[in-house]
PDB file of C-alpha atoms in Angstrom:
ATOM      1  CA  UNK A   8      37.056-193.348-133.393  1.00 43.00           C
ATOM      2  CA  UNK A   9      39.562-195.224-131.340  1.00 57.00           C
ATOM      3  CA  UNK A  10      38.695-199.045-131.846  1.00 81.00           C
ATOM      4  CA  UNK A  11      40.671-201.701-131.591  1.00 90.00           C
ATOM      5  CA  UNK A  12      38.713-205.023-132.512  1.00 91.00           C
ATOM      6  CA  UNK A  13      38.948-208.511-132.203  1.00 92.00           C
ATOM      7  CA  UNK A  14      36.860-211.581-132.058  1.00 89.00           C
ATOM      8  CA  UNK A  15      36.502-212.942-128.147  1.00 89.00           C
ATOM      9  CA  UNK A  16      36.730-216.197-128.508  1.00 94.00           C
ATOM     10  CA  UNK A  17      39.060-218.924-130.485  1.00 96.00           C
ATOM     11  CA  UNK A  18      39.132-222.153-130.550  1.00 97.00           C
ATOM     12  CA  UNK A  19      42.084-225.139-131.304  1.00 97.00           C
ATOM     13  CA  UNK A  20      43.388-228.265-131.417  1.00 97.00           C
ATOM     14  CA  UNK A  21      46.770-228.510-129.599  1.00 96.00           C
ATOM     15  CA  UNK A  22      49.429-228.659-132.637  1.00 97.00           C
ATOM     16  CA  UNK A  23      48.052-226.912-134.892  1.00 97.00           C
ATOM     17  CA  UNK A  24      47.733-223.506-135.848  1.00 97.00           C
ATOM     18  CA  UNK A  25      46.424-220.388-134.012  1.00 97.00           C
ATOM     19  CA  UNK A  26      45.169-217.078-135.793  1.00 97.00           C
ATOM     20  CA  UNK A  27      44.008-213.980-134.065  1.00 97.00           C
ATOM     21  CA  UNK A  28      42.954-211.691-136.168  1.00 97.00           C
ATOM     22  CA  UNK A  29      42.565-207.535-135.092  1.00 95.00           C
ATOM     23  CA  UNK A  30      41.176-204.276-136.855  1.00 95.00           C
ATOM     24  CA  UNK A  31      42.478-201.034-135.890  1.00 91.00           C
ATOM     25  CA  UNK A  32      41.271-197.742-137.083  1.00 85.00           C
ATOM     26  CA  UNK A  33      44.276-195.264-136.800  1.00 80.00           C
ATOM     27  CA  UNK A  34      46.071-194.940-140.057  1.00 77.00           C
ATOM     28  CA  UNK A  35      48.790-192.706-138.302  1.00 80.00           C
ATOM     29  CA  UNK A  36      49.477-195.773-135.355  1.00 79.00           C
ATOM     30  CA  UNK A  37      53.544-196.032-135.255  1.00 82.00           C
ATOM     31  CA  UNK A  38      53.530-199.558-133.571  1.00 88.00           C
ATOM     32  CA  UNK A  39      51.121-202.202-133.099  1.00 92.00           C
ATOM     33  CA  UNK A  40      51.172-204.936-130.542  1.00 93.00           C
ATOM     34  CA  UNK A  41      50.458-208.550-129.137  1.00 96.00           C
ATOM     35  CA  UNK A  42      49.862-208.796-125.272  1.00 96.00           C
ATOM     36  CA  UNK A  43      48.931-211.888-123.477  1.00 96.00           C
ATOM     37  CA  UNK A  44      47.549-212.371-120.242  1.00 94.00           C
ATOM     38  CA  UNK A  45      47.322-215.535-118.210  1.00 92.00           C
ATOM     39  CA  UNK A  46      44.605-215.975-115.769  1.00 87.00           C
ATOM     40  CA  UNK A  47      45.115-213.584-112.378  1.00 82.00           C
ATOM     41  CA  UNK A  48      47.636-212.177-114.164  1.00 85.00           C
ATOM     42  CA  UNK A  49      48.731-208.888-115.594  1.00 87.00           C
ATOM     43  CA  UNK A  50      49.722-208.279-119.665  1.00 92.00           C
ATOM     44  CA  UNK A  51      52.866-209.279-121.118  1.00 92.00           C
ATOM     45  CA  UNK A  52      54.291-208.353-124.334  1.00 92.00           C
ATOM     46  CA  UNK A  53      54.604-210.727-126.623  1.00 94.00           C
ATOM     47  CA  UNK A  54      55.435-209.042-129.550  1.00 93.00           C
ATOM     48  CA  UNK A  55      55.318-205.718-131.620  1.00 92.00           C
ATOM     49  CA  UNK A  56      55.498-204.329-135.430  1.00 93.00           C
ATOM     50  CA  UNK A  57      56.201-201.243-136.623  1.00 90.00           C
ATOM     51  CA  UNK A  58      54.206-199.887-138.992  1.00 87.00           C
ATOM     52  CA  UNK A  59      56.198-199.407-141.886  1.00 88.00           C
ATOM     53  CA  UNK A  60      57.041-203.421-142.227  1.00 91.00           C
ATOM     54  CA  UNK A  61      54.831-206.097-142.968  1.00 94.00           C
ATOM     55  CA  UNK A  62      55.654-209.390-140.994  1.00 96.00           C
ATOM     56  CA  UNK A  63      57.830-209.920-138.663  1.00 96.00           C
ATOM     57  CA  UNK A  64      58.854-213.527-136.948  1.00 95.00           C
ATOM     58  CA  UNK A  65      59.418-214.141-133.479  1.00 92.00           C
ATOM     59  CA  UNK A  66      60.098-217.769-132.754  1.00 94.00           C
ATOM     60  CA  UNK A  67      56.424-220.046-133.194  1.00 96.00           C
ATOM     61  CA  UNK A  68      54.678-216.290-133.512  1.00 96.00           C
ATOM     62  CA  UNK A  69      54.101-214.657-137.035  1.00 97.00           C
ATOM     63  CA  UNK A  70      52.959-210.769-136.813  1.00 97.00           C
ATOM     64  CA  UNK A  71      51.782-209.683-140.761  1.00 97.00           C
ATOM     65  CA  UNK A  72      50.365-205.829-140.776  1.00 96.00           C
ATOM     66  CA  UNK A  73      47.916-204.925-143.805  1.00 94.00           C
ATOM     67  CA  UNK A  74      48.136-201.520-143.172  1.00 91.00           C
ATOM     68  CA  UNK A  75      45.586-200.542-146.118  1.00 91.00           C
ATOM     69  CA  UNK A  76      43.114-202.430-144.088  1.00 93.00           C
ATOM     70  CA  UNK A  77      44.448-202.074-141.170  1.00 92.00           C
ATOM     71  CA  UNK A  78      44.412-205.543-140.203  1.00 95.00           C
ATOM     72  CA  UNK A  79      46.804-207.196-137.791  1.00 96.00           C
ATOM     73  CA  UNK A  80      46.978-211.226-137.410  1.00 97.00           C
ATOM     74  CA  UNK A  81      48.838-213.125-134.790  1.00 97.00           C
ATOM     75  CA  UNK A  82      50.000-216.937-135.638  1.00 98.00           C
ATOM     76  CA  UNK A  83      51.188-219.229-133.547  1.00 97.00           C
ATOM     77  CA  UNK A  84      52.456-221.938-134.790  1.00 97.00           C
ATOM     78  CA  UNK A  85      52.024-225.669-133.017  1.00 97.00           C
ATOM     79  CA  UNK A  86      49.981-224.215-130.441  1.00 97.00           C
ATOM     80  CA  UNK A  87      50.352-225.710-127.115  1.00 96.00           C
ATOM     81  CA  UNK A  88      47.967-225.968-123.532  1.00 95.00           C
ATOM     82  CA  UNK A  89      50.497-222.858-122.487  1.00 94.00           C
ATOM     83  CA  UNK A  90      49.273-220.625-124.820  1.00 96.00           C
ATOM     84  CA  UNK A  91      45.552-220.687-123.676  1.00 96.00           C
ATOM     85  CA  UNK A  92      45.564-217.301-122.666  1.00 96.00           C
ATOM     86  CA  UNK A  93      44.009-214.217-123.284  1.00 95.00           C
ATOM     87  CA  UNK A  94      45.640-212.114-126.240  1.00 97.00           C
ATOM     88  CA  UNK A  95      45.248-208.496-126.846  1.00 95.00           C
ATOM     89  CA  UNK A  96      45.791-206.331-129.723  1.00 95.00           C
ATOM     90  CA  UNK A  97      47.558-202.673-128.976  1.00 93.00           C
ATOM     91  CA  UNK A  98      48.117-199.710-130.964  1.00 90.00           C
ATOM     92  CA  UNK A  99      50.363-197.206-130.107  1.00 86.00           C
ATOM     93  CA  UNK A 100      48.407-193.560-131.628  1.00 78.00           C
ATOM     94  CA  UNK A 101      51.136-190.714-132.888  1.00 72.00           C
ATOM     95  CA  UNK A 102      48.477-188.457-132.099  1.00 65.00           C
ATOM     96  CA  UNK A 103      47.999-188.540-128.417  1.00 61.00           C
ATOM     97  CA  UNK A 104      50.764-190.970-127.798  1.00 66.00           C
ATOM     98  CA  UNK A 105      48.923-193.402-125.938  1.00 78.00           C
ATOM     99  CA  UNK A 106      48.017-197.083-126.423  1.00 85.00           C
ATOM    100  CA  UNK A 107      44.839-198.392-127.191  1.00 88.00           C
ATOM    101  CA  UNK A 108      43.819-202.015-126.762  1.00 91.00           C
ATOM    102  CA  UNK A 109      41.088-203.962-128.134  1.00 91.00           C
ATOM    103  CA  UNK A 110      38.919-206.283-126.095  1.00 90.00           C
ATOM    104  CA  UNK A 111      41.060-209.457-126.462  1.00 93.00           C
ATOM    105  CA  UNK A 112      40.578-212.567-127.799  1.00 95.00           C
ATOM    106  CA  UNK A 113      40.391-215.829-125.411  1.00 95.00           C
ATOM    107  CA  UNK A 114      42.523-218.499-126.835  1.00 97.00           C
ATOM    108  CA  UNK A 115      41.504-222.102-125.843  1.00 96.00           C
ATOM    109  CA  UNK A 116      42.973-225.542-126.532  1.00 96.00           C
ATOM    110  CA  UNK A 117      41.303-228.665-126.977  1.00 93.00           C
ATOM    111  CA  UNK A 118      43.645-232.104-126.816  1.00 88.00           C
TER     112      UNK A 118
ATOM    113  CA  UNK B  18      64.068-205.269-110.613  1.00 63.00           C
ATOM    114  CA  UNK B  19      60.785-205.102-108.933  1.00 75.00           C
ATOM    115  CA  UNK B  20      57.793-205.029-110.931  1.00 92.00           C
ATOM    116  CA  UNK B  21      54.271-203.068-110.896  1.00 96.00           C
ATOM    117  CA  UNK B  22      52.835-203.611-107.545  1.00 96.00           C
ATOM    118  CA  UNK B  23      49.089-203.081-107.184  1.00 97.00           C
ATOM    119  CA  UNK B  24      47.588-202.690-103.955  1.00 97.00           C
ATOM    120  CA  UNK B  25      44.634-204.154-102.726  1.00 97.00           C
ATOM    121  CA  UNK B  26      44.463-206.928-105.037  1.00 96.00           C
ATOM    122  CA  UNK B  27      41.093-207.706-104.063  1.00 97.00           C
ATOM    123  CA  UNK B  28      38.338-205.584-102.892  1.00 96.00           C
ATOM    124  CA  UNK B  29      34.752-205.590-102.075  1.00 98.00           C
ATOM    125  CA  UNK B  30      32.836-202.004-101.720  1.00 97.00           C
ATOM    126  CA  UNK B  31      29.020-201.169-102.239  1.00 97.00           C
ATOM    127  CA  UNK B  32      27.283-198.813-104.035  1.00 97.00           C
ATOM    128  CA  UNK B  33      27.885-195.014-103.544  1.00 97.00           C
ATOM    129  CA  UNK B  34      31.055-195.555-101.298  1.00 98.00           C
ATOM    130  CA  UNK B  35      34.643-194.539-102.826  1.00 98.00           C
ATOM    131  CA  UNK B  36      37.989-196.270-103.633  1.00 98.00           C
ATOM    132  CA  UNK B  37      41.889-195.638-103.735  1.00 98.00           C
ATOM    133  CA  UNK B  38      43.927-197.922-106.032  1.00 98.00           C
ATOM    134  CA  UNK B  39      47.634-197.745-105.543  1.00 98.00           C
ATOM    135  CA  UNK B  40      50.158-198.094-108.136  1.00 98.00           C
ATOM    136  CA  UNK B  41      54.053-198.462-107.390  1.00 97.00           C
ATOM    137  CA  UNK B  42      55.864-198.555-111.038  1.00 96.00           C
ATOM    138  CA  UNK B  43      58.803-200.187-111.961  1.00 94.00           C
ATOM    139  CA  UNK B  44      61.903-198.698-110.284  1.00 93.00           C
ATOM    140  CA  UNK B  45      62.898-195.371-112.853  1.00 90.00           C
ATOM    141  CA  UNK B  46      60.070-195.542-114.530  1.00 90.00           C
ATOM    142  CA  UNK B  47      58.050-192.250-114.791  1.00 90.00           C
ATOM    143  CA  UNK B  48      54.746-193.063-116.710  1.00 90.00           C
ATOM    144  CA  UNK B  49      52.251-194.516-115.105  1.00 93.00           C
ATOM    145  CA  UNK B  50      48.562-195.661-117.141  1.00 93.00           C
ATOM    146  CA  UNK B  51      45.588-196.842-115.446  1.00 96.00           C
ATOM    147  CA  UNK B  52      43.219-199.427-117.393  1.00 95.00           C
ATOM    148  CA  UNK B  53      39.370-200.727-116.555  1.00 96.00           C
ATOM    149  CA  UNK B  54      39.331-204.244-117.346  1.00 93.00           C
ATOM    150  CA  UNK B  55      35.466-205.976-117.740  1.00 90.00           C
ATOM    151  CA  UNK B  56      34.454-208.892-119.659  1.00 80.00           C
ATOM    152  CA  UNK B  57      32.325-206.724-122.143  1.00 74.00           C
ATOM    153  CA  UNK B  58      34.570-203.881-122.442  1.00 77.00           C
ATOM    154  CA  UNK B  59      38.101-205.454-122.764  1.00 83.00           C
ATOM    155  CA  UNK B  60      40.905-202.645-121.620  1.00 89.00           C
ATOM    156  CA  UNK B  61      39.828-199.246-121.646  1.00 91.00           C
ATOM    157  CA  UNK B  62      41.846-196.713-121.294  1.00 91.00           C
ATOM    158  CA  UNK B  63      41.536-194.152-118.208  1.00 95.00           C
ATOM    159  CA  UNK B  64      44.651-191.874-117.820  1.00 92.00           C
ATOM    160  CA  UNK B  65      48.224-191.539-117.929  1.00 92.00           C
ATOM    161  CA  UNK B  66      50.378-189.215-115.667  1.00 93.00           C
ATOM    162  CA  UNK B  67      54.113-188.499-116.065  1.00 90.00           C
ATOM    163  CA  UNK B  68      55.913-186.552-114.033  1.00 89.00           C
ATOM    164  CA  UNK B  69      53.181-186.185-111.493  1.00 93.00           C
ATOM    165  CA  UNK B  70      51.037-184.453-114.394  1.00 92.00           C
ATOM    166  CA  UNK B  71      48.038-186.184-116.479  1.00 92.00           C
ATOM    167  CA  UNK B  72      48.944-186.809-119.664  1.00 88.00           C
ATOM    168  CA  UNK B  73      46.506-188.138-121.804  1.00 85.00           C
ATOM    169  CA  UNK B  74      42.608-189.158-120.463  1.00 90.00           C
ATOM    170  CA  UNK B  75      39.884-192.017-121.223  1.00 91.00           C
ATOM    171  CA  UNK B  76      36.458-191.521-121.635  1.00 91.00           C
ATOM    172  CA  UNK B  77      35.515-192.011-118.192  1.00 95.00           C
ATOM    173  CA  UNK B  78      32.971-189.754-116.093  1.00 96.00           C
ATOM    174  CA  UNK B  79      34.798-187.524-113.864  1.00 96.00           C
ATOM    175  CA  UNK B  80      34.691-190.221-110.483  1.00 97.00           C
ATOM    176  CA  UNK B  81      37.318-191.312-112.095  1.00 98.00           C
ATOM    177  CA  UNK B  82      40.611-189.236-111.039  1.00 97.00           C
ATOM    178  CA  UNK B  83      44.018-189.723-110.335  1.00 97.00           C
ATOM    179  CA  UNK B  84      46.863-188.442-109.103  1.00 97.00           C
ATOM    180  CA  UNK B  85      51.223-189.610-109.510  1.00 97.00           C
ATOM    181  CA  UNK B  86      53.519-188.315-106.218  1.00 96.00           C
ATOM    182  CA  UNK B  87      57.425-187.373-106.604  1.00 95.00           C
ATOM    183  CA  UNK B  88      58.930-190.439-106.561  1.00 94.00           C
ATOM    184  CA  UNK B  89      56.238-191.997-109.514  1.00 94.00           C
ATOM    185  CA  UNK B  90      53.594-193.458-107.227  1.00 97.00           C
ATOM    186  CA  UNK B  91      50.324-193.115-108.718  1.00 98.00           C
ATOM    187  CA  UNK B  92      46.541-193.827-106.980  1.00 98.00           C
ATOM    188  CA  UNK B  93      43.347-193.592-108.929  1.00 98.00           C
ATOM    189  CA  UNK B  94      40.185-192.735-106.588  1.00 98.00           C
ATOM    190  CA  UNK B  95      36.430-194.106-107.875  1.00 98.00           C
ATOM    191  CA  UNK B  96      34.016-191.659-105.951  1.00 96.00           C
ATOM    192  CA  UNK B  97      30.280-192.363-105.796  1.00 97.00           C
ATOM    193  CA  UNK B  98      30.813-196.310-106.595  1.00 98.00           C
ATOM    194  CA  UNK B  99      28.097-198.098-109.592  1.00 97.00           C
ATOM    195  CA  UNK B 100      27.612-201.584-109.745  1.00 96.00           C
ATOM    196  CA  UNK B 101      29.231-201.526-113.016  1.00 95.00           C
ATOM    197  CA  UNK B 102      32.741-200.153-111.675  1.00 96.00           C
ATOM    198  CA  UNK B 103      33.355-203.850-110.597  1.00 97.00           C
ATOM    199  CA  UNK B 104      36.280-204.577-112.854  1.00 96.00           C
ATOM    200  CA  UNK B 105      40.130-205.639-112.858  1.00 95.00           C
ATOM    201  CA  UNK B 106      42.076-202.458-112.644  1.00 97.00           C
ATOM    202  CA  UNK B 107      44.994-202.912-114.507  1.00 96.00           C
ATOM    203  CA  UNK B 108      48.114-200.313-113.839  1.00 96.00           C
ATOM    204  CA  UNK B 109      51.263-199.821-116.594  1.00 94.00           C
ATOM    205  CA  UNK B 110      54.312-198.307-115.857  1.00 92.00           C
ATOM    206  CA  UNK B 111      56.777-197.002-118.097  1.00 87.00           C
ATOM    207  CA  UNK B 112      60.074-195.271-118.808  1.00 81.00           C
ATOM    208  CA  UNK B 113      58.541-192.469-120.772  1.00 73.00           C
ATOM    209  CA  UNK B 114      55.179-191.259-121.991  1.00 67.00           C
ATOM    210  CA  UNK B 115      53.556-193.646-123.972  1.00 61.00           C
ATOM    211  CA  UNK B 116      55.377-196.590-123.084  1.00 58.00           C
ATOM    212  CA  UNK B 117      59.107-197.317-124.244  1.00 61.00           C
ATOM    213  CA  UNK B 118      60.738-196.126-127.611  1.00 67.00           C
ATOM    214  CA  UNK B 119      58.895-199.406-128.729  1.00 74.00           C
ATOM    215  CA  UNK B 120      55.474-198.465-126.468  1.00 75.00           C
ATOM    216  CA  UNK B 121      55.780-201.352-124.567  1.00 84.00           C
ATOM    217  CA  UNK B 122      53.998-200.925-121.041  1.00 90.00           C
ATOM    218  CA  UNK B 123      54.895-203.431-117.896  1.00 92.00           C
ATOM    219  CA  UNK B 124      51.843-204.727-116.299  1.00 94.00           C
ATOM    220  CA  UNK B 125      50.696-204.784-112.730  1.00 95.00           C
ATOM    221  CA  UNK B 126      48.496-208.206-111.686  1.00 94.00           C
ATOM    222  CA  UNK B 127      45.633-205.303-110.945  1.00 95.00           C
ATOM    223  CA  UNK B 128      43.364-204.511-108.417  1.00 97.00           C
ATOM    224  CA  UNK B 129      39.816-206.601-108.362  1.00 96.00           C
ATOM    225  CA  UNK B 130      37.289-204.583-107.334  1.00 97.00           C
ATOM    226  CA  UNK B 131      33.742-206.118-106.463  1.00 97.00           C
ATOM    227  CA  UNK B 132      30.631-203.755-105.693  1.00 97.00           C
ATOM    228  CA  UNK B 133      27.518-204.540-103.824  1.00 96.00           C
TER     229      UNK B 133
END
């Protein structure tokens, strides 16, 4: 199949920590992404890995790729009331060259 | 640079009538995707043209077509409209198939369609 999974819904406390987690199933995926989209907006990239590192660091945002489980996280770090948002997980398939998204996670902040 | 422009951004229709989406990419850019966007479903995938050809296709039912003029311009058509087409179309342009060397795909705000 062509899944992309994540959890809908997360849940923090502004400061600390947020972790969005992401399954994919194809093993063959060259480059894996982080989307966000605001309300009434379109997606934005936020960030990307390919697949043959592990973590990569973007400013507050942490990528880290398992690729034997194929498991993708997203952390940001000292989350803010900006980043309530909705954030998507992408995989780019060799096979058929297209990108497949999952069904997003909704990111919310509590003061 | 202009972005993706969608056009309508908002739209009401009822059952069994049809729809055009339009889709004007990003100045040079020659891929153009189409995604459904619903609460339940997230973003599915429904097609990709480049160079006025289809490229790669969802798992949609065939009321679901487009089509991508000369200059990159791309409309999708719903025929025979079900209550559960209401979504946020969602169209991505690119420089080349599949996104950049990197995959990434530039947005549109989307087209909300509503039906009755």
């Amino acid at each position: 199949g062509e899944d992309v999974e994540q959890s809908l819904f997360l849940s923090v406390r502004e400061g600390d920590s947020s972790v969005i987690n992401c399954t994919y199933t194809d093993s063959s995926s060259t480059y894996l992404y982080w989307y966000k989209q605001e309300p009434g907006a379109g997606l934005q990239l936020l960030t990307y890995i390919f697949s043959n590192m592990d973590m990569k660091q973007d400013q507050r945002l942490t990528v880290l790729l398992n690729k034997k489980d194929k498991h993708l996280s997203l952390r940001i770090a000292d989350t803010q009331t900006g980043d309530s948002a909705i954030y998507f997980c992408a995989e780019r398939q060799s096979s058929a060259s297209k990108i497949i998204f999952g069904s997003g996670t909704r990111l919310s902040i509590r003061p | 640079k202009a972005g993706v422009t969608q056009t309508p951004r908002y739209l009401i229709k009822t059952r069994g009538q049809q729809v055009t989406l339009s889709c004007s990419p990003i100045s040079g850019h020659r891929s153009v995707s189409w995604y459904q966007q619903t609460p339940g479903q997230g973003l599915q995938f429904l097609f990709e043209y480049f160079s006025e050809t289809q490229r790669n296709k969802g798992n949609f039912p065939g009321r679901f077509s487009g089509r991508q003029f000369s200059n990159s311009r791309s409309e999708m058509n719903v025929s025979t409209l079900e209550l559960g087409d209401s979504a946020l179309y969602l169209c991505a342009s690119s420089p080349t198939s599949g996104g950049t060397n990197t995959g990434e795909l530039f947005f549109g705000e989307g087209s909300r369609l509503t039906v009755l």
